[in-house]
Coordinates of C-alpha atoms in Angstrom, one line a residue:
M1 CA 0.0 0.0 0.0
F2 CA 2.9 2.3 0.7
A3 CA 5.4 0.5 -1.4
G4 CA 7.2 2.3 -4.2
R5 CA 8.0 5.9 -4.4
P6 CA 7.5 8.2 -1.4
I7 CA 4.1 9.9 -1.1
E8 CA 5.5 13.3 -1.7
S9 CA 7.1 12.3 -5.0
R10 CA 3.8 11.0 -6.3
L11 CA 1.8 14.2 -5.5
P12 CA 2.2 15.9 -8.9
I13 CA 1.0 12.8 -10.6
L14 CA -2.0 12.5 -8.3
L15 CA -2.8 16.2 -8.8
R16 CA -3.0 15.6 -12.5
T17 CA -5.1 12.4 -12.3
A18 CA -7.4 13.3 -9.4
K19 CA -10.4 13.4 -11.8
L20 CA -10.0 9.8 -12.8
A21 CA -12.0 7.3 -10.7
S22 CA -10.3 4.0 -10.0
S23 CA -11.6 0.6 -9.0
V24 CA -10.1 -2.9 -8.9
P25 CA -12.7 -5.6 -8.8
P26 CA -11.9 -8.3 -6.3
P27 CA -11.0 -11.8 -7.8
G28 CA -13.2 -14.8 -7.4
G29 CA -12.7 -17.6 -4.9
G30 CA -14.2 -20.4 -2.9
G31 CA -16.1 -20.7 0.4
F32 CA -19.7 -20.4 1.3
R33 CA -21.9 -23.2 -0.2
N34 CA -18.8 -24.5 -2.1
S35 CA -19.2 -22.0 -4.9
H36 CA -16.1 -21.5 -7.0
R37 CA -17.6 -19.2 -9.7
Q38 CA -15.1 -16.5 -10.7
M39 CA -16.0 -12.8 -11.0
N40 CA -15.4 -12.8 -14.7
D41 CA -17.3 -16.0 -15.4
V42 CA -20.3 -14.2 -17.0
S43 CA -21.5 -17.2 -18.9
S44 CA -22.3 -19.2 -15.7
A45 CA -26.0 -19.5 -14.9
P46 CA -27.0 -17.9 -11.6
S47 CA -27.1 -20.4 -8.7
E48 CA -30.2 -21.2 -6.8
S49 CA -28.8 -19.3 -3.8
L50 CA -28.5 -16.1 -5.9
T51 CA -32.0 -16.4 -7.4
E52 CA -33.4 -17.2 -3.9
F53 CA -32.1 -13.9 -2.4
F54 CA -32.0 -11.4 -5.3
P55 CA -34.4 -10.4 -8.1
E56 CA -33.3 -11.1 -11.7
D57 CA -32.4 -7.6 -12.5
L58 CA -29.7 -7.6 -9.8
L59 CA -28.1 -11.0 -10.6
H60 CA -25.4 -9.4 -12.9
V61 CA -24.0 -7.2 -10.1
V62 CA -24.0 -9.9 -7.3
R63 CA -21.4 -12.7 -6.9
E64 CA -21.3 -15.5 -4.3
N65 CA -18.4 -16.4 -2.0
Q66 CA -16.1 -13.6 -2.9
P67 CA -12.8 -13.1 -1.1
L68 CA -12.5 -9.8 0.8
R69 CA -8.9 -9.9 2.1
E70 CA -7.4 -8.6 -1.1
T71 CA -9.4 -5.4 -0.8
L72 CA -8.7 -4.8 2.9
W73 CA -5.6 -3.0 4.3
L74 CA -5.0 -5.6 6.9
G75 CA -5.2 -8.4 4.3
I76 CA -7.0 -10.7 6.7
G77 CA -10.3 -12.5 6.5
G78 CA -12.6 -14.9 4.7
P79 CA -15.1 -14.5 1.9
A80 CA -18.4 -12.6 1.7
R81 CA -21.4 -14.9 1.1
F82 CA -22.6 -12.3 -1.4
L83 CA -20.6 -9.4 -2.8
A84 CA -22.4 -6.7 -4.9
E85 CA -20.8 -4.0 -7.0
P86 CA -23.7 -1.8 -8.1
V87 CA -23.1 0.5 -11.0
E88 CA -26.3 2.6 -10.4
I89 CA -27.7 4.2 -7.3
D90 CA -31.1 2.5 -7.9
Q91 CA -29.4 -0.8 -7.7
I92 CA -28.1 0.0 -4.2
E93 CA -31.7 0.7 -3.1
K94 CA -32.9 -2.6 -4.5
L95 CA -30.0 -4.5 -2.9
Y96 CA -30.8 -2.9 0.5
T97 CA -34.5 -3.9 0.1
A98 CA -33.6 -7.5 -0.9
A99 CA -31.3 -7.8 2.1
R100 CA -34.0 -6.6 4.5
E101 CA -36.6 -8.8 3.0
K102 CA -34.4 -11.9 3.2
Q103 CA -32.9 -10.9 6.6
L104 CA -29.4 -10.8 5.3
A105 CA -26.8 -9.0 7.3
L106 CA -25.5 -6.0 5.3
R107 CA -22.3 -4.1 5.2
V108 CA -20.9 -1.4 2.9
L109 CA -17.3 -1.5 1.8
G110 CA -15.4 1.5 0.7
Q111 CA -11.6 1.5 0.7
G112 CA -11.2 -1.2 3.4
S113 CA -8.8 0.8 5.5
N114 CA -10.7 0.3 8.8
V115 CA -12.3 -3.2 8.3
L116 CA -11.2 -6.5 9.9
V117 CA -13.0 -9.6 8.6
R118 CA -12.8 -12.9 10.5
E119 CA -11.4 -15.9 8.7
A120 CA -14.9 -17.5 8.7
G121 CA -15.9 -14.7 6.4
F122 CA -19.0 -12.5 6.4
D123 CA -22.3 -14.5 6.1
G124 CA -24.3 -11.7 4.5
L125 CA -24.3 -9.1 1.7
V126 CA -21.4 -6.7 1.2
I127 CA -22.0 -3.8 -1.1
K128 CA -18.8 -2.4 -2.5
L129 CA -18.9 1.2 -3.7
S130 CA -16.4 1.2 -6.5
A131 CA -18.3 2.2 -9.6
P132 CA -18.2 5.7 -11.1
A133 CA -21.8 6.3 -10.0
T134 CA -20.8 5.8 -6.4
S135 CA -17.3 7.3 -6.4
G136 CA -17.5 10.4 -8.6
L137 CA -16.2 13.8 -7.7
E138 CA -17.9 16.9 -9.1
I139 CA -17.2 20.6 -8.5
Q140 CA -20.2 23.0 -8.7
G141 CA -19.1 26.5 -7.8
Q142 CA -17.7 26.3 -4.4
K143 CA -19.3 23.0 -3.6
L144 CA -18.0 19.5 -4.0
I145 CA -20.4 16.6 -4.7
A146 CA -18.7 13.4 -3.8
G147 CA -19.8 9.8 -4.1
A148 CA -19.6 7.8 -0.9
G149 CA -17.1 5.4 -2.5
A150 CA -14.6 8.1 -3.6
K151 CA -11.3 8.2 -1.9
L152 CA -11.0 11.0 0.7
T153 CA -7.5 12.0 -0.5
H154 CA -8.7 12.2 -4.1
A155 CA -11.4 14.6 -2.9
V156 CA -8.8 16.7 -1.1
I157 CA -6.5 16.9 -4.2
K158 CA -9.4 17.8 -6.5
T159 CA -10.6 20.6 -4.3
V160 CA -7.2 22.0 -3.7
G161 CA -6.5 22.1 -7.4
E162 CA -9.7 24.1 -7.8
G163 CA -8.7 26.6 -5.2
L164 CA -11.3 25.4 -2.6
G165 CA -10.3 25.1 1.0
G166 CA -11.9 23.1 3.8
L167 CA -10.7 19.6 3.2
E168 CA -6.9 20.0 2.7
H169 CA -6.1 19.2 6.3
L170 CA -7.4 15.7 5.8
V171 CA -5.0 14.7 3.0
G172 CA -3.3 11.4 3.5
I173 CA -6.0 10.1 5.8
P174 CA -7.1 6.7 4.3
G175 CA -10.6 5.7 3.5
S176 CA -13.6 6.7 1.5
I177 CA -15.8 9.8 1.7
G178 CA -18.7 7.8 3.1
A179 CA -16.7 6.3 6.0
A180 CA -15.0 9.6 6.7
V181 CA -18.3 11.3 7.1
V182 CA -20.0 8.6 9.1
G183 CA -17.0 8.6 11.5
N184 CA -16.6 12.4 11.3
V185 CA -12.9 12.1 10.7
S186 CA -10.8 15.0 12.0
A187 CA -7.3 16.4 11.8
E188 CA -5.5 19.6 12.8
G189 CA -8.3 20.4 15.2
R190 CA -11.1 20.4 12.5
D191 CA -13.5 17.7 11.5
I192 CA -15.0 16.9 8.2
G193 CA -18.5 17.5 9.4
S194 CA -17.8 21.3 9.7
V195 CA -17.9 21.6 5.9
V196 CA -20.7 19.1 5.1
E197 CA -23.8 20.8 3.6
S198 CA -25.9 17.7 3.0
I199 CA -25.8 13.9 2.8
E200 CA -27.8 11.6 0.6
I201 CA -28.6 8.3 2.3
I202 CA -30.7 5.2 2.4
D203 CA -32.0 5.1 6.0
E204 CA -32.7 2.1 8.2
E205 CA -36.2 1.8 6.8
G206 CA -34.8 1.5 3.2
K207 CA -35.9 5.0 2.2
R208 CA -33.7 7.4 0.2
K209 CA -33.5 10.8 1.7
T210 CA -31.2 13.9 2.0
L211 CA -30.1 15.1 5.4
T212 CA -28.5 18.5 6.3
G213 CA -25.2 18.6 8.0
E214 CA -27.0 19.6 11.2
E215 CA -29.3 16.6 11.0
A216 CA -26.2 14.3 10.7
G217 CA -25.5 15.0 14.4
F218 CA -21.8 15.5 14.0
A219 CA -19.8 15.2 17.3
H220 CA -16.2 14.2 18.2
R221 CA -15.4 11.4 15.8
Q222 CA -19.0 10.3 15.4
S223 CA -22.4 11.1 13.8
T224 CA -25.9 9.7 13.8
L225 CA -25.3 8.2 10.3
M226 CA -24.3 4.8 11.6
G227 CA -26.8 2.2 10.3
T228 CA -27.5 4.1 7.1
V229 CA -26.0 3.7 3.7
V230 CA -24.4 7.0 2.6
L231 CA -24.7 7.5 -1.2
S232 CA -23.2 11.0 -1.7
V233 CA -22.1 14.0 0.3
T234 CA -22.1 17.7 -0.7
F235 CA -19.4 19.9 0.8
N236 CA -19.6 23.7 1.0
L237 CA -16.0 24.9 0.7
E238 CA -14.2 28.3 0.7
P239 CA -12.4 29.8 -2.3
K240 CA -8.7 30.2 -1.5
D241 CA -5.3 30.7 -3.1
V242 CA -4.3 27.5 -5.0
S243 CA -0.6 27.9 -4.3
A244 CA -1.1 28.4 -0.5
L245 CA -3.5 25.4 -0.3
T246 CA -1.1 23.2 -2.3
K247 CA 1.8 24.0 0.0
R248 CA -0.2 23.3 3.1
M249 CA -1.5 20.0 1.7
Q250 CA 2.0 18.9 0.6
K251 CA 3.4 19.7 4.0
L252 CA 0.7 17.7 5.8
W253 CA 0.9 14.8 3.4
I254 CA 4.7 14.4 3.8
H255 CA 4.4 14.7 7.6
R256 CA 1.7 12.0 7.7
G257 CA 3.6 9.7 5.4
Q258 CA 6.7 9.9 7.6
R259 CA 4.7 8.9 10.7
R260 CA 3.3 5.7 9.1
P261 CA 5.0 2.4 9.7
S262 CA 7.4 1.7 6.8
E263 CA 8.0 -2.0 7.5
S264 CA 4.6 -3.3 6.4
N265 CA 1.8 -2.4 4.1
R266 CA -0.8 -4.3 6.2
I267 CA -1.7 -1.7 8.7
A268 CA -4.8 -0.2 10.3
M269 CA -5.6 2.4 13.0
P270 CA -7.7 0.5 15.5
F271 CA -8.6 3.3 17.9
I272 CA -10.3 6.7 17.8
D273 CA -8.4 9.5 19.4
P274 CA -10.1 10.6 22.6
D275 CA -11.0 14.2 23.1
S276 CA -8.1 15.2 25.3
I277 CA -5.2 13.2 24.0
S278 CA -4.3 11.2 20.8
A279 CA -4.4 7.4 20.9
C280 CA -0.7 7.5 20.0
E281 CA 0.3 9.6 23.0
L282 CA -2.0 7.5 25.3
I283 CA -0.6 4.2 24.2
N284 CA 3.0 5.5 24.5
S285 CA 2.3 6.9 28.0
T286 CA 1.1 3.5 29.2
G287 CA 4.1 1.6 27.9
L288 CA 2.2 -0.4 25.3
A289 CA 4.1 0.7 22.2
G290 CA 5.4 -2.3 20.3
I291 CA 3.1 -4.8 22.2
R292 CA 2.6 -8.0 20.3
E293 CA 0.1 -10.9 20.1
G294 CA 1.2 -13.7 17.9
D295 CA 1.8 -12.2 14.4
V296 CA 0.1 -8.9 15.2
S297 CA 1.7 -5.9 16.9
L298 CA 1.4 -2.2 17.5
D299 CA 4.1 -0.2 15.8
S300 CA 6.9 0.7 18.3
A301 CA 7.3 4.2 16.9
A302 CA 3.7 5.0 16.0
P303 CA 1.7 2.7 18.3
H304 CA -1.7 4.0 17.0
Y305 CA -1.0 1.7 14.0
L306 CA -1.7 -2.0 14.2
I307 CA 0.5 -4.2 12.0
A308 CA -0.5 -7.5 10.6
H309 CA 2.6 -9.5 10.0
E310 CA 2.8 -12.7 7.9
N311 CA 0.5 -15.4 9.2
A312 CA -1.5 -12.8 11.2
T313 CA -5.1 -13.8 12.1
S314 CA -8.3 -12.0 13.0
D315 CA -8.3 -13.6 16.5
Q316 CA -4.8 -12.2 17.2
C317 CA -5.9 -8.8 16.1
V318 CA -9.0 -8.9 18.4
K319 CA -6.9 -10.2 21.3
L320 CA -4.3 -7.5 21.0
I321 CA -6.9 -4.8 20.7
G322 CA -8.6 -6.1 23.8
R323 CA -5.4 -6.2 25.8
V324 CA -4.6 -2.6 24.9
R325 CA -8.0 -1.3 25.8
E326 CA -7.9 -3.2 29.1
Q327 CA -4.5 -1.8 30.1
V328 CA -5.2 1.7 29.0
L329 CA -8.5 1.7 31.0
M330 CA -6.8 0.3 34.1
Q331 CA -3.9 2.8 33.9
T332 CA -5.7 6.0 32.8
G333 CA -9.4 5.4 33.2
I334 CA -9.9 6.1 29.4
D335 CA -11.9 3.6 27.5
L336 CA -10.5 3.6 24.0
Q337 CA -13.2 3.4 21.3
L338 CA -12.7 1.4 18.2
N339 CA -12.1 2.9 14.8
L340 CA -11.7 -0.6 13.3
Q341 CA -14.9 -2.3 12.2
I342 CA -14.9 -6.1 13.0
W343 CA -17.1 -8.2 10.7

């Protein structure tokens, strides 16, 4: 994930290509119900399982028993029973309705930077937001309309290039727009919710609606959007000097890149920073930097990062996270909340 040229050397290239949406469809594999059908095997007839759960007009966007580990930063976990990659917003609504009617557990997958899947896999429907319809970035005046599946850093680069300020301090933070808004990601003392004008969602009742930023209930690293499916977000930004914005973005990007573990690409940030102190400072102060559980550890220099070494398992990740939370609570009275979603 961080292999190759340093982040700062790739910045000019990314600035020129920010308007291009990118997606890599996950490969096929085996697992639930012994299905071995590949993603590109378009000639295969739909299985009875697919036709049992999904209407005919969705069968071309849903696959069975699809591996997830290749799309997750930690590279751990088994397959999804069903994986859908909708290419139209209407398909997301239909998928949501089908999952509710058939009582299928449902998860939405963006960039996979804060997801841990157990080796048994996820026995439900995963909707991956990778198509242009769900990951586009459009500038309208001083507003950015971003699909939930768009990369946060791509959104930052695009707005900076257009001379629009308000997101530049979030550059280099991994993940998608949807996940960033649901978790109200923050940096440099400012959260993303402060520039959100509206959010288009599918609510828990399966209804499509638009909420204002105020209705999203943004608070420290949280919102009231959990349990909904975010489709798109409109940001209201401020016109600023392109050169000044670019310099600030470059400085922050280089700084964040230098703080990340360099020995492994399989990393995640398991904890949310508390109000008063960063998770990194908190873990350092309790002597837990570098702590290890099997083939999983916290980085010794940046202990707010969890590293999955070769042969790491989901159980090892969960045990390590539990040990850290217990020790921090005992020593400081602070209950670290999870940034990592465990499926």
